[in-house]
Amino acid sequence: MDDHAPQRRGLSKFDSTAADDIHPARDIDPEALETGRLLFAKECRFVAGAGSASALPPETLPEIAFIGRSNVGKSSLVNALTGRRVLARTSRTPGRTQQINFFDLGGRLMLVDLPGYGYAAASKGAVRAWTALVERYLSERGSLRRACLLIDARRGLTAPDQPTLALCDNAALSYQIVLTKTDAVKPAELVEAVAALSAELKRHRAAHPEIHLTSSEKRRGIAALRTTLAAFAI
Ligand SMILES: Nc1nc2c(ncn2[C@@H]2O[C@H](COP(=O)(O)OP(=O)(O)OP(=O)(O)O)[C@@H](O)[C@H]2O)c(=O)[nH]1
Ligand SMILES: [Mg+2]
């Protein structure tokens, strides 16, 4: 294992030798792990679905936004983190989530499931509406602490992700890459995807260097992500 190879610096607790080692929760400080577990075991309640900027709920809690291409697995990740099957509605059909959905986690953190972008069949009007709503939310929301930018491990960064990266950079919004569906790629491909992403992230000033690797389906990397996000809770 060569944890310190430059191209892999973005990955914490990284080991390319086996699939399970790529999603380790065991290297994390047990106390931090427990804090994350306890937070995400709390009741999680749907607060509001906002289809326009005027419908956004009041800023009562620190917010974590989940953003990414349509179908990348945002809603599935919110469900996996909170241990609920049907909290955020998921679908095989891209474009399922069309509002910004707010979930209050135990009165301590707001999880925000954003509608996806890059859905080829979306009408121009739908794209305009998405852009207006999400741009405004990402750039003006004072309570937004971090955006988790989800990237499908099978695809890596794609052209439709670029405007979102630029938007976060320009808004100086701290964001972090979360690779999804890691169960669907071989460990060697995952290593390659991470190396490519780490190199790209160096060019983005608001990007956090650590990349989380997750599979909502196989519950991999979920405990580690809970630990990271728990640091933002009140
Ligand atoms: N293999 C695999 N499939 C997954 C995983 N997570 C989600 N999916 C599948 O990906 C599809 C889309 O999941 P969603 O969670 O609805 O995706 P989304 O990003 O919320 O989609 P939009 O709301 O349309 O933007 C569903 O068919 C899920 O079952 C995963 O970890 N592994
Ligand atoms: Mg969704």
PDB file of C-alpha atoms in Angstrom, residues 8 11 14-20 22-23 153 179 182 184-196 213:
ATOM      1  CA  ARG A   8      -3.866   9.565  -3.967  1.00  0.00           C
ATOM      2  CA  LEU A  11      -8.187   9.986  -0.178  1.00  0.00           C
ATOM      3  CA  PHE A  14      -6.972   4.723   1.564  1.00  0.00           C
ATOM      4  CA  ASP A  15      -5.887   1.259   0.642  1.00  0.00           C
ATOM      5  CA  SER A  16      -6.121  -0.099  -2.852  1.00  0.00           C
ATOM      6  CA  THR A  17      -5.607  -3.724  -1.914  1.00  0.00           C
ATOM      7  CA  ALA A  18      -9.217  -4.811  -1.442  1.00  0.00           C
ATOM      8  CA  ALA A  19     -12.675  -3.426  -2.076  1.00  0.00           C
ATOM      9  CA  ASP A  20     -13.636  -3.387   1.592  1.00  0.00           C
ATOM     10  CA  ILE A  22     -11.526   1.303   0.171  1.00  0.00           C
ATOM     11  CA  HIS A  23     -14.533   2.023   2.371  1.00  0.00           C
ATOM     12  CA  ALA A 153     -18.042   6.047  -9.675  1.00  0.00           C
ATOM     13  CA  LEU A 179     -18.404   8.900  -5.217  1.00  0.00           C
ATOM     14  CA  THR A 182     -18.904   2.025  -5.831  1.00  0.00           C
ATOM     15  CA  ALA A 184     -20.757  -1.266  -9.499  1.00  0.00           C
ATOM     16  CA  VAL A 185     -17.044  -0.813 -10.279  1.00  0.00           C
ATOM     17  CA  LYS A 186     -13.980  -2.948  -9.757  1.00  0.00           C
ATOM     18  CA  PRO A 187     -11.475  -1.819  -7.091  1.00  0.00           C
ATOM     19  CA  ALA A 188      -8.837  -1.003  -9.739  1.00  0.00           C
ATOM     20  CA  GLU A 189     -11.305   1.235 -11.598  1.00  0.00           C
ATOM     21  CA  LEU A 190     -12.153   2.946  -8.351  1.00  0.00           C
ATOM     22  CA  VAL A 191      -8.503   3.715  -7.738  1.00  0.00           C
ATOM     23  CA  GLU A 192      -8.267   5.228 -11.213  1.00  0.00           C
ATOM     24  CA  ALA A 193     -11.412   7.293 -10.742  1.00  0.00           C
ATOM     25  CA  VAL A 194     -10.115   8.672  -7.452  1.00  0.00           C
ATOM     26  CA  ALA A 195      -6.731   9.559  -8.941  1.00  0.00           C
ATOM     27  CA  ALA A 196      -8.371  11.428 -11.825  1.00  0.00           C
ATOM     28  CA  LEU A 213     -16.378   6.510  -1.515  1.00  0.00           C
TER      29      LEU A 213
END
